[in-house]
CSV table of C-alpha atoms and ligand atoms in Angstrom, one decimal:
chain,number,residue,atom,x,y,z
D,457,MET,CA,-5.0,-22.1,0.0
D,458,GLU,CA,-7.2,-20.4,-3.1
D,459,ILE,CA,-7.9,-16.5,-2.6
D,460,LYS,CA,-11.9,-16.3,-3.2
D,461,GLU,CA,-12.3,-19.7,-1.3
D,462,PHE,CA,-10.1,-18.4,1.9
D,463,PHE,CA,-12.2,-15.1,2.2
D,464,ASN,CA,-15.7,-16.0,1.2
D,465,ASN,CA,-17.1,-15.1,4.2
D,466,LYS,CA,-14.8,-13.9,5.9
D,467,LYS,CA,-15.4,-10.3,7.6
D,468,VAL,CA,-12.5,-8.1,6.6
D,469,LEU,CA,-11.5,-4.5,7.7
D,470,ILE,CA,-9.6,-1.5,6.0
D,471,THR,CA,-8.5,1.3,7.8
D,472,GLY,CA,-7.9,3.3,4.4
D,473,HIS,CA,-9.9,2.1,2.2
D,474,THR,CA,-11.0,5.2,0.4
D,475,GLY,CA,-7.1,5.9,-1.0
D,476,PHE,CA,-5.8,4.5,-4.4
D,477,LYS,CA,-3.9,1.2,-2.5
D,478,GLY,CA,-7.0,0.8,0.4
D,479,ALA,CA,-9.6,0.5,-2.2
D,480,TRP,CA,-7.9,-1.5,-4.9
D,481,LEU,CA,-8.0,-4.4,-1.9
D,482,THR,CA,-11.6,-3.4,-1.3
D,483,GLN,CA,-12.6,-4.7,-3.8
D,484,ILE,CA,-10.0,-7.3,-5.0
D,485,MET,CA,-12.2,-8.2,-0.8
D,486,LEU,CA,-15.8,-8.3,-3.0
D,487,ASN,CA,-15.1,-9.8,-5.8
D,488,SER,CA,-13.7,-13.1,-3.5
D,489,GLY,CA,-16.9,-12.8,-2.1
D,490,ALA,CA,-15.9,-11.6,1.9
D,491,ARG,CA,-17.6,-9.2,4.4
D,492,VAL,CA,-16.4,-5.4,4.3
D,493,CYS,CA,-16.1,-2.5,6.5
D,494,GLY,CA,-14.0,0.1,5.4
D,495,TYR,CA,-12.4,3.5,8.3
D,496,SER,CA,-11.1,5.9,6.8
D,497,LEU,CA,-11.8,9.7,5.3
D,498,GLU,CA,-13.5,10.3,2.0
D,499,PRO,CA,-11.6,10.5,-0.8
D,500,ASN,CA,-8.6,12.8,-0.4
D,501,THR,CA,-8.6,13.5,-4.6
D,502,LYS,CA,-11.0,14.3,-6.9
D,503,PRO,CA,-11.3,11.7,-9.0
D,504,SER,CA,-11.0,9.5,-6.5
D,505,LEU,CA,-10.8,5.1,-7.1
D,506,PHE,CA,-12.9,4.8,-4.6
D,507,GLU,CA,-16.1,6.9,-6.0
D,508,ALA,CA,-14.9,5.5,-9.7
D,509,LEU,CA,-15.8,1.9,-8.1
D,510,GLU,CA,-18.9,3.1,-5.9
D,511,LEU,CA,-17.4,1.5,-3.3
D,512,ALA,CA,-19.7,3.3,-0.9
D,513,GLY,CA,-22.9,1.1,-0.8
D,514,LYS,CA,-21.2,-1.9,-1.2
D,515,ILE,CA,-19.4,-2.3,2.1
D,516,ASP,CA,-19.8,-1.2,5.7
D,517,ASN,CA,-18.5,2.3,4.6
D,518,HIS,CA,-17.7,4.8,8.0
D,519,ILE,CA,-15.9,7.7,7.3
D,520,ALA,CA,-14.4,9.0,10.1
D,521,ASP,CA,-10.4,10.0,11.8
D,522,ILE,CA,-7.8,6.8,12.5
D,523,ARG,CA,-6.9,9.2,15.5
D,524,ASP,CA,-10.5,8.9,16.7
D,525,LEU,CA,-9.8,5.3,18.8
D,526,GLU,CA,-13.8,5.5,20.4
D,527,LYS,CA,-14.5,6.5,17.7
D,528,LEU,CA,-12.5,3.3,16.4
D,529,ASN,CA,-13.1,0.6,18.4
D,530,GLU,CA,-17.2,1.8,18.7
D,531,VAL,CA,-17.0,0.2,14.5
D,532,VAL,CA,-14.6,-2.8,15.1
D,533,THR,CA,-16.3,-3.4,18.3
D,534,LYS,CA,-19.9,-3.9,16.6
D,535,PHE,CA,-18.6,-5.3,13.1
D,536,LYS,CA,-17.0,-8.1,14.2
D,537,PRO,CA,-13.3,-8.2,11.9
D,538,ASP,CA,-11.5,-12.2,11.6
D,539,ILE,CA,-8.6,-10.0,9.6
D,540,ILE,CA,-7.4,-6.1,9.5
D,541,PHE,CA,-6.2,-4.6,7.4
D,542,HIS,CA,-4.4,-1.0,8.0
D,543,LEU,CA,-3.3,1.0,5.4
D,544,ALA,CA,-4.9,4.9,6.5
D,545,ALA,CA,-2.3,6.5,6.8
D,546,GLN,CA,-0.6,10.4,5.6
D,547,PRO,CA,1.4,8.6,2.2
D,548,ILE,CA,3.0,11.6,1.3
D,549,VAL,CA,7.1,12.4,1.3
D,550,ARG,CA,6.5,16.1,1.1
D,551,ASP,CA,3.8,16.9,3.3
D,552,SER,CA,4.9,15.5,5.4
D,553,TYR,CA,8.1,18.2,5.6
D,554,ASP,CA,4.3,20.7,6.1
D,555,ASN,CA,3.0,18.7,8.7
D,556,PRO,CA,5.1,16.6,10.4
D,557,VAL,CA,3.2,17.1,14.0
D,558,TYR,CA,-0.8,15.4,11.6
D,559,THR,CA,2.0,12.7,10.0
D,560,TYR,CA,3.5,11.9,13.9
D,561,GLU,CA,-0.4,12.0,15.1
D,562,THR,CA,-2.4,9.8,12.1
D,563,ASN,CA,1.3,7.4,11.1
D,564,VAL,CA,2.1,6.9,14.6
D,565,MET,CA,-0.9,6.8,17.3
D,566,GLY,CA,-2.8,5.7,13.7
D,567,THR,CA,-0.8,2.7,14.9
D,568,VAL,CA,-1.5,2.2,18.3
D,569,ASN,CA,-5.8,2.7,17.8
D,570,VAL,CA,-5.6,-0.3,15.4
D,571,LEU,CA,-3.3,-2.1,17.7
D,572,GLU,CA,-5.1,-1.4,20.8
D,573,VAL,CA,-8.4,-2.4,19.1
D,574,MET,CA,-7.3,-5.7,17.9
D,575,ARG,CA,-5.9,-6.0,21.8
D,576,LEU,CA,-9.2,-5.7,22.5
D,577,ASN,CA,-11.6,-7.0,20.3
D,578,LYS,CA,-9.0,-10.0,19.8
D,579,VAL,CA,-9.1,-9.4,15.9
D,580,PRO,CA,-7.5,-12.8,15.2
D,581,ALA,CA,-5.2,-11.5,12.5
D,582,GLY,CA,-3.9,-8.3,11.5
D,583,VAL,CA,-0.8,-6.7,8.0
D,584,MET,CA,-0.5,-3.7,9.5
D,585,ILE,CA,1.3,-1.4,5.8
D,586,THR,CA,4.6,0.9,6.9
D,587,THR,CA,7.0,1.2,3.7
D,588,ASP,CA,10.5,0.3,1.9
D,589,LYS,CA,10.7,3.9,3.5
D,590,VAL,CA,11.0,2.6,7.4
D,591,TYR,CA,15.1,1.4,6.5
D,592,LYS,CA,17.9,4.3,7.7
D,593,ASN,CA,18.7,4.6,4.0
D,594,PHE,CA,22.5,5.0,3.6
D,595,GLU,CA,22.6,5.7,0.3
D,596,LYS,CA,24.2,3.0,-0.7
D,597,ASP,CA,23.3,-0.3,-3.1
D,598,VAL,CA,22.4,-2.3,-1.1
D,599,ALA,CA,18.2,-4.1,-0.6
D,600,TYR,CA,16.4,-3.4,2.7
D,601,LYS,CA,16.0,-7.3,4.3
D,602,GLU,CA,13.5,-7.3,7.1
D,603,ASP,CA,15.5,-7.1,10.4
D,604,ASP,CA,17.9,-4.5,8.6
D,605,GLN,CA,18.0,-0.9,11.1
D,606,LEU,CA,15.3,1.3,10.9
D,607,GLY,CA,15.3,4.9,10.6
D,608,GLY,CA,14.1,7.3,7.8
D,609,TYR,CA,15.3,11.1,7.2
D,610,ASP,CA,12.4,12.9,6.5
D,611,PRO,CA,9.1,12.5,9.3
D,612,TYR,CA,6.8,10.4,7.0
D,613,SER,CA,8.9,8.0,6.4
D,614,ASN,CA,10.4,8.3,10.2
D,615,SER,CA,7.0,8.6,11.4
D,616,LYS,CA,6.3,5.1,9.2
D,617,ALA,CA,9.5,3.3,11.3
D,618,CYS,CA,7.9,4.4,14.0
D,619,ALA,CA,5.0,2.4,13.6
D,620,ASP,CA,6.7,-0.5,12.9
D,621,LEU,CA,8.4,-0.3,16.1
D,622,VAL,CA,5.3,0.1,17.7
D,623,VAL,CA,4.1,-3.2,15.8
D,624,SER,CA,6.8,-5.1,17.2
D,625,SER,CA,6.6,-3.6,20.3
D,626,TYR,CA,3.1,-4.8,20.3
D,627,ILE,CA,3.1,-8.4,19.7
D,628,SER,CA,6.7,-8.4,22.1
D,629,SER,CA,3.7,-7.6,24.6
D,630,PHE,CA,0.7,-8.4,24.3
D,631,PHE,CA,0.7,-10.9,21.4
D,632,ASN,CA,3.5,-12.9,21.4
D,633,PRO,CA,4.2,-15.5,19.0
D,634,LYS,CA,5.3,-17.9,22.2
D,635,ASP,CA,1.8,-17.2,23.7
D,636,TYR,CA,-0.4,-18.2,21.2
D,637,LYS,CA,-3.5,-20.0,22.5
D,638,ALA,CA,-2.7,-20.0,25.8
D,639,LYS,CA,-3.3,-16.0,26.6
D,640,HIS,CA,-4.3,-14.5,22.9
D,641,ASN,CA,-5.0,-15.3,20.0
D,642,THR,CA,-4.1,-12.9,17.9
D,643,LEU,CA,-1.5,-13.1,15.2
D,644,VAL,CA,-0.2,-9.1,13.7
D,645,ALA,CA,2.5,-9.1,11.1
D,646,SER,CA,3.9,-5.0,9.5
D,647,ALA,CA,4.5,-5.1,5.0
D,648,ARG,CA,7.0,-2.8,3.3
D,649,ALA,CA,6.2,-2.8,-0.3
D,650,GLY,CA,7.9,0.2,-2.1
D,651,ASN,CA,7.2,2.5,-4.6
D,652,VAL,CA,3.8,1.2,-6.8
D,653,ILE,CA,1.8,2.4,-9.2
D,654,GLY,CA,-1.1,1.4,-10.9
D,655,GLY,CA,-4.4,2.9,-11.9
D,656,GLY,CA,-6.3,4.9,-9.7
D,657,ASP,CA,-3.7,6.8,-8.0
D,658,TRP,CA,-5.1,10.6,-8.0
D,659,ALA,CA,-2.3,11.9,-6.0
D,660,LYS,CA,-0.1,14.7,-5.4
D,661,ASP,CA,3.2,14.5,-5.9
D,662,ARG,CA,3.1,11.2,-6.9
D,663,LEU,CA,5.5,10.2,-10.4
D,664,LEU,CA,3.1,8.0,-12.7
D,665,PRO,CA,0.0,9.9,-11.0
D,666,ASP,CA,1.7,13.6,-12.2
D,667,ALA,CA,2.7,12.2,-15.4
D,668,ILE,CA,-0.9,10.7,-15.8
D,669,LYS,CA,-2.8,14.6,-15.2
D,670,ALA,CA,0.2,16.5,-17.6
D,671,PHE,CA,0.8,13.7,-20.3
D,672,LEU,CA,-3.4,13.1,-20.9
D,673,VAL,CA,-5.4,15.2,-18.7
D,674,ASN,CA,-4.3,19.2,-18.9
D,675,LYS,CA,-1.5,18.5,-22.5
D,676,GLU,CA,1.6,19.2,-21.0
D,677,ASP,CA,4.8,19.0,-20.7
D,678,LEU,CA,5.5,17.5,-16.7
D,679,VAL,CA,8.1,19.1,-14.6
D,680,ILE,CA,10.5,16.4,-12.1
D,681,ARG,CA,13.3,17.0,-9.8
D,682,SER,CA,15.2,13.9,-10.0
D,683,PRO,CA,15.5,12.0,-12.9
D,684,LYS,CA,18.1,9.4,-11.6
D,685,ALA,CA,16.2,8.2,-8.6
D,686,ILE,CA,16.1,4.8,-9.0
D,687,ARG,CA,13.4,3.3,-6.5
D,688,PRO,CA,12.1,-0.4,-6.4
D,689,TRP,CA,8.6,0.2,-9.2
D,690,GLN,CA,5.8,-2.3,-9.0
D,691,HIS,CA,2.1,-2.9,-9.8
D,692,VAL,CA,-0.5,-1.5,-7.1
D,693,LEU,CA,-1.7,-5.6,-7.2
D,694,GLU,CA,1.4,-6.5,-6.3
D,695,PRO,CA,1.9,-6.0,-2.3
D,696,LEU,CA,-1.7,-5.9,-1.8
D,697,TYR,CA,-1.3,-9.8,-2.9
D,698,GLY,CA,1.2,-10.3,-0.5
D,699,TYR,CA,-1.0,-8.6,2.5
D,700,ILE,CA,-3.4,-11.5,1.4
D,701,LEU,CA,-1.0,-14.9,1.7
D,702,LEU,CA,0.2,-12.9,5.1
D,703,ALA,CA,-3.3,-12.2,6.6
D,704,MET,CA,-4.1,-15.8,5.0
D,705,HIS,CA,-1.3,-17.3,6.7
D,706,LEU,CA,-1.8,-15.2,10.5
D,707,TYR,CA,-5.5,-16.0,10.3
D,708,ASN,CA,-4.7,-19.8,9.6
D,709,GLY,CA,-2.3,-19.8,13.1
D,710,GLU,CA,1.2,-19.6,11.8
D,711,SER,CA,2.4,-17.7,14.5
D,712,ASP,CA,5.8,-17.8,13.0
D,713,LYS,CA,4.3,-15.4,10.1
D,714,VAL,CA,4.4,-11.9,12.4
D,715,GLY,CA,6.9,-9.9,12.0
D,716,GLY,CA,8.0,-7.6,9.1
D,717,TRP,CA,8.5,-8.6,5.4
D,718,ASN,CA,9.2,-6.7,2.2
D,719,PHE,CA,7.3,-7.1,-0.6
D,720,GLY,CA,9.5,-5.4,-3.3
D,721,PRO,CA,10.2,-5.5,-6.4
D,722,ASN,CA,12.6,-8.2,-8.6
D,723,ASP,CA,15.9,-6.6,-8.6
D,724,GLU,CA,15.6,-5.6,-12.1
D,725,ASP,CA,12.7,-3.9,-11.9
D,726,MET,CA,14.5,-1.1,-9.3
D,727,GLN,CA,14.8,0.8,-11.7
D,728,GLU,CA,15.4,5.4,-12.0
D,729,VAL,CA,12.3,7.3,-12.9
D,730,GLU,CA,13.6,8.2,-16.6
D,731,LYS,CA,13.3,5.0,-17.1
D,732,VAL,CA,9.8,4.9,-16.1
D,733,LEU,CA,9.4,8.3,-17.8
D,734,GLN,CA,10.4,6.7,-21.0
D,735,MET,CA,8.9,3.2,-20.6
D,736,LEU,CA,5.5,5.4,-19.7
D,737,THR,CA,6.0,7.9,-22.7
D,738,GLY,CA,6.5,5.0,-25.5
D,739,HIS,CA,3.4,3.8,-24.2
D,740,LEU,CA,1.1,6.2,-24.7
D,741,LYS,CA,3.1,7.5,-27.2
D,742,HIS,CA,3.2,11.2,-26.6
D,743,GLY,CA,5.0,13.1,-23.7
D,744,LYS,CA,8.0,15.3,-22.9
D,745,TYR,CA,9.7,15.9,-19.4
D,746,VAL,CA,11.5,18.4,-18.2
D,747,VAL,CA,14.0,18.1,-15.5
D,748,GLU,CA,13.4,21.2,-11.9
D,749,GLU,CA,15.8,20.0,-9.3
D,750,ASP,CA,14.6,20.5,-6.3
D,751,LYS,CA,16.8,21.1,-3.7
D,752,GLY,CA,15.2,22.3,-0.3
D,753,LYS,CA,13.1,18.5,0.4
D,754,HIS,CA,15.5,16.1,0.4
D,755,GLU,CA,14.5,12.6,-0.7
D,756,ALA,CA,16.0,9.3,-0.7
D,757,LYS,CA,17.8,8.3,-4.5
D,758,LEU,CA,18.3,5.4,-4.5
D,759,LEU,CA,16.1,3.3,-2.7
D,760,LYS,CA,15.9,-0.9,-2.9
D,761,LEU,CA,14.4,-3.6,-1.7
D,762,ASP,CA,15.3,-7.4,-0.1
D,763,ASN,CA,12.3,-9.3,-1.0
D,764,THR,CA,14.2,-12.8,-0.6
D,765,LYS,CA,11.6,-14.6,3.0
D,766,SER,CA,8.3,-13.5,0.8
D,767,ARG,CA,8.7,-15.5,-1.8
D,768,THR,CA,10.9,-18.5,0.5
D,769,GLU,CA,8.3,-18.3,3.8
D,770,LEU,CA,5.8,-16.7,1.5
D,771,ASN,CA,5.6,-18.3,-2.1
D,772,TRP,CA,5.2,-14.8,-3.2
D,773,ILE,CA,6.8,-13.9,-6.3
D,774,PRO,CA,6.6,-10.8,-8.0
D,775,LYS,CA,4.1,-11.6,-11.1
D,776,TYR,CA,4.3,-8.0,-13.6
D,777,ASP,CA,7.8,-7.2,-14.8
D,778,LEU,CA,8.2,-2.5,-14.5
D,779,SER,CA,7.1,-2.8,-18.4
D,780,LYS,CA,4.1,-4.8,-17.7
D,781,THR,CA,3.0,-2.9,-15.0
D,782,ILE,CA,3.4,0.1,-16.9
D,783,LYS,CA,0.8,-1.0,-19.9
D,784,GLU,CA,-1.3,-2.2,-17.2
D,785,THR,CA,-0.8,1.5,-15.6
D,786,ALA,CA,-1.4,3.0,-18.2
D,787,GLU,CA,-4.4,0.9,-20.2
D,788,TRP,CA,-5.8,1.8,-17.0
D,789,TYR,CA,-5.6,5.5,-17.4
D,790,GLU,CA,-6.6,5.1,-21.4
D,791,VAL,CA,-9.8,3.8,-20.7
D,792,PHE,CA,-10.8,5.9,-17.4
D,793,HIS,CA,-10.1,9.3,-19.7
D,794,LEU,CA,-9.4,8.8,-22.8
D,795,ILE,CA,-11.7,6.4,-23.9
D,796,LYS,CA,-14.0,7.1,-20.6
D,797,GLY,CA,-14.6,2.6,-20.6
D,798,ASP,CA,-16.7,0.9,-18.1
D,799,ILE,CA,-13.9,1.4,-15.3
D,800,LYS,CA,-15.6,-1.3,-12.7
D,801,LYS,CA,-15.4,-3.9,-15.1
D,802,PHE,CA,-12.1,-2.9,-16.1
D,803,THR,CA,-10.8,-2.4,-12.5
D,804,SER,CA,-12.3,-6.1,-12.0
D,805,ASN,CA,-10.6,-7.4,-15.4
D,806,GLN,CA,-7.0,-6.4,-14.5
D,807,ILE,CA,-7.4,-7.5,-10.9
D,808,GLU,CA,-9.0,-11.2,-11.9
D,809,SER,CA,-6.0,-11.6,-15.4
D,810,TYR,CA,-3.9,-10.8,-11.7
D,811,PHE,CA,-4.9,-13.7,-9.3
D,812,ASP,CA,-5.5,-16.0,-12.6
D,813,ASN,CA,-1.7,-15.7,-14.1
D,814,ASN,CA,-0.2,-18.0,-11.2
Y,309,NAD,N1,1.1,4.4,-2.8
Y,309,NAD,C1,2.7,4.2,-2.6
Y,309,NAD,O1,4.1,4.0,-3.0
Y,309,NAD,C2,2.8,3.7,-1.4
Y,309,NAD,C3,4.7,2.9,-0.8
Y,309,NAD,C4,4.8,2.5,0.7
Y,309,NAD,C5,3.5,2.8,1.2
Y,309,NAD,N2,2.7,2.7,1.1
Y,309,NAD,C6,1.5,2.9,2.2
Y,309,NAD,O2,0.7,2.0,1.6
Y,309,NAD,C7,-0.5,3.2,2.2
Y,309,NAD,C8,-1.2,2.8,1.7
Y,309,NAD,O3,-1.0,4.4,1.0
Y,309,NAD,P1,-2.3,4.4,-0.7
Y,309,NAD,O4,-1.4,4.8,-1.6
Y,309,NAD,O5,-3.4,4.1,-0.9
Y,309,NAD,O6,-2.8,6.1,-0.2
Y,309,NAD,P2,-4.0,7.5,-0.4
Y,309,NAD,O7,-3.2,8.8,0.4
Y,309,NAD,O8,-4.2,7.5,-1.4
Y,309,NAD,O9,-4.2,6.3,1.4
Y,309,NAD,C9,-4.4,6.7,2.6
Y,309,NAD,C10,-5.7,6.5,3.5
Y,309,NAD,O10,-5.5,6.9,4.3
Y,309,NAD,C11,-6.8,7.6,4.8
Y,309,NAD,N3,-6.3,8.1,6.4
Y,309,NAD,C12,-5.8,9.3,5.8
Y,309,NAD,N4,-5.6,10.4,7.4
Y,309,NAD,C13,-6.8,9.7,7.6
Y,309,NAD,C14,-7.3,9.8,9.0
Y,309,NAD,N5,-6.1,10.4,10.0
Y,309,NAD,N6,-7.5,8.8,9.5
Y,309,NAD,C15,-8.9,7.9,8.2
Y,309,NAD,N7,-8.3,7.8,7.8
Y,309,NAD,C16,-7.0,8.8,6.7
Y,309,NAD,C17,-7.2,8.2,3.6
Y,309,NAD,O11,-8.5,8.9,3.7
Y,309,NAD,C18,-7.1,7.1,2.7
Y,309,NAD,O12,-7.8,6.3,2.5
Y,309,NAD,C19,0.0,4.0,3.1
Y,309,NAD,O13,-0.5,3.4,5.0
Y,309,NAD,C20,1.1,4.3,2.7
Y,309,NAD,O14,2.4,5.2,3.7
Y,309,NAD,C21,1.8,3.4,0.0
């Protein structure tokens, strides 16, 4: 299935379109000829990818709260999407310790609201974005599979596990694949990806944005907390490609595709924080970091995802290894911060070369 052929003129609603992954997804959809409606809060970083790509004027843009069911329903009723990608969330582990109630309201009730408007408006297909952190983490050297136990230590991870359970309940109760076409016309899946990196992320408390700010903007050393923590690093386009494939299968009525999907990198790219920093500083040719362990807020040390199901059943194969991922990311920030080049063109070129690389 050709992505451009499929999405041309499709109506796609993206929640969280003003964020890092949402802005990339919005640009991919625009490049594919889709009609895009976005529903999110204002961009929460300065700079922001959403503003750098000047997306507001190119889509049906709604700045509103995902917790507002009435408003969300009004937008969905009017736009009548073919597909919804739900990315809006409070996504930062450390912020979830400071604002647990807001994190649960946004991540859990936000997901309920999106599924509810899908039910009310009979939206054909939806991909709910959760995270690799939904699994109960035993800190063992095993990669989690889709039917492993859900859990989540901190409020962010736990709220996303709850969101995944909400998806599961809506599938069983309202969008059951065995009743597809007889009682309803909606297919829904949840997508769990790893630690996503790529140009255009300026969120705090994330390794790459913090490193870029330290090395390229403030020209200072970076302070890191857990040099030996292992994460499933991947370029932002990798999980987005997975979400897109999943949406295409669901929209085409493949009811066996409902449920959870892991879009994690290959085993060799699950690497220590320190290794990622060495590759980044190697590419930038400068940058130093110091370690200051933070014992206050628990964060998982070891987290691996098993991507066998997505590889075999969706034919989703990670295209970039860690070295290419770091290179693409570092080049993006160099164009933005140092060269001050045409970032809209550069971003579209990165998208085109990723999707051409089949
Ligand atoms: N970045 C990663 O490494 C990563 C990894 C796994 C999963 N995820 C998930 O991917 C999704 C997108 O993450 P991101 O990295 O782009 O985050 P981000 O912080 O850049 O974007 C979050 C988006 O959600 C919107 N949002 C937040 N609270 C909202 C609310 N109350 N109402 C409406 N909109 C709201 C923001 O406006 C923004 O558009 C999230 O669901 C996140 O949990 C991200």
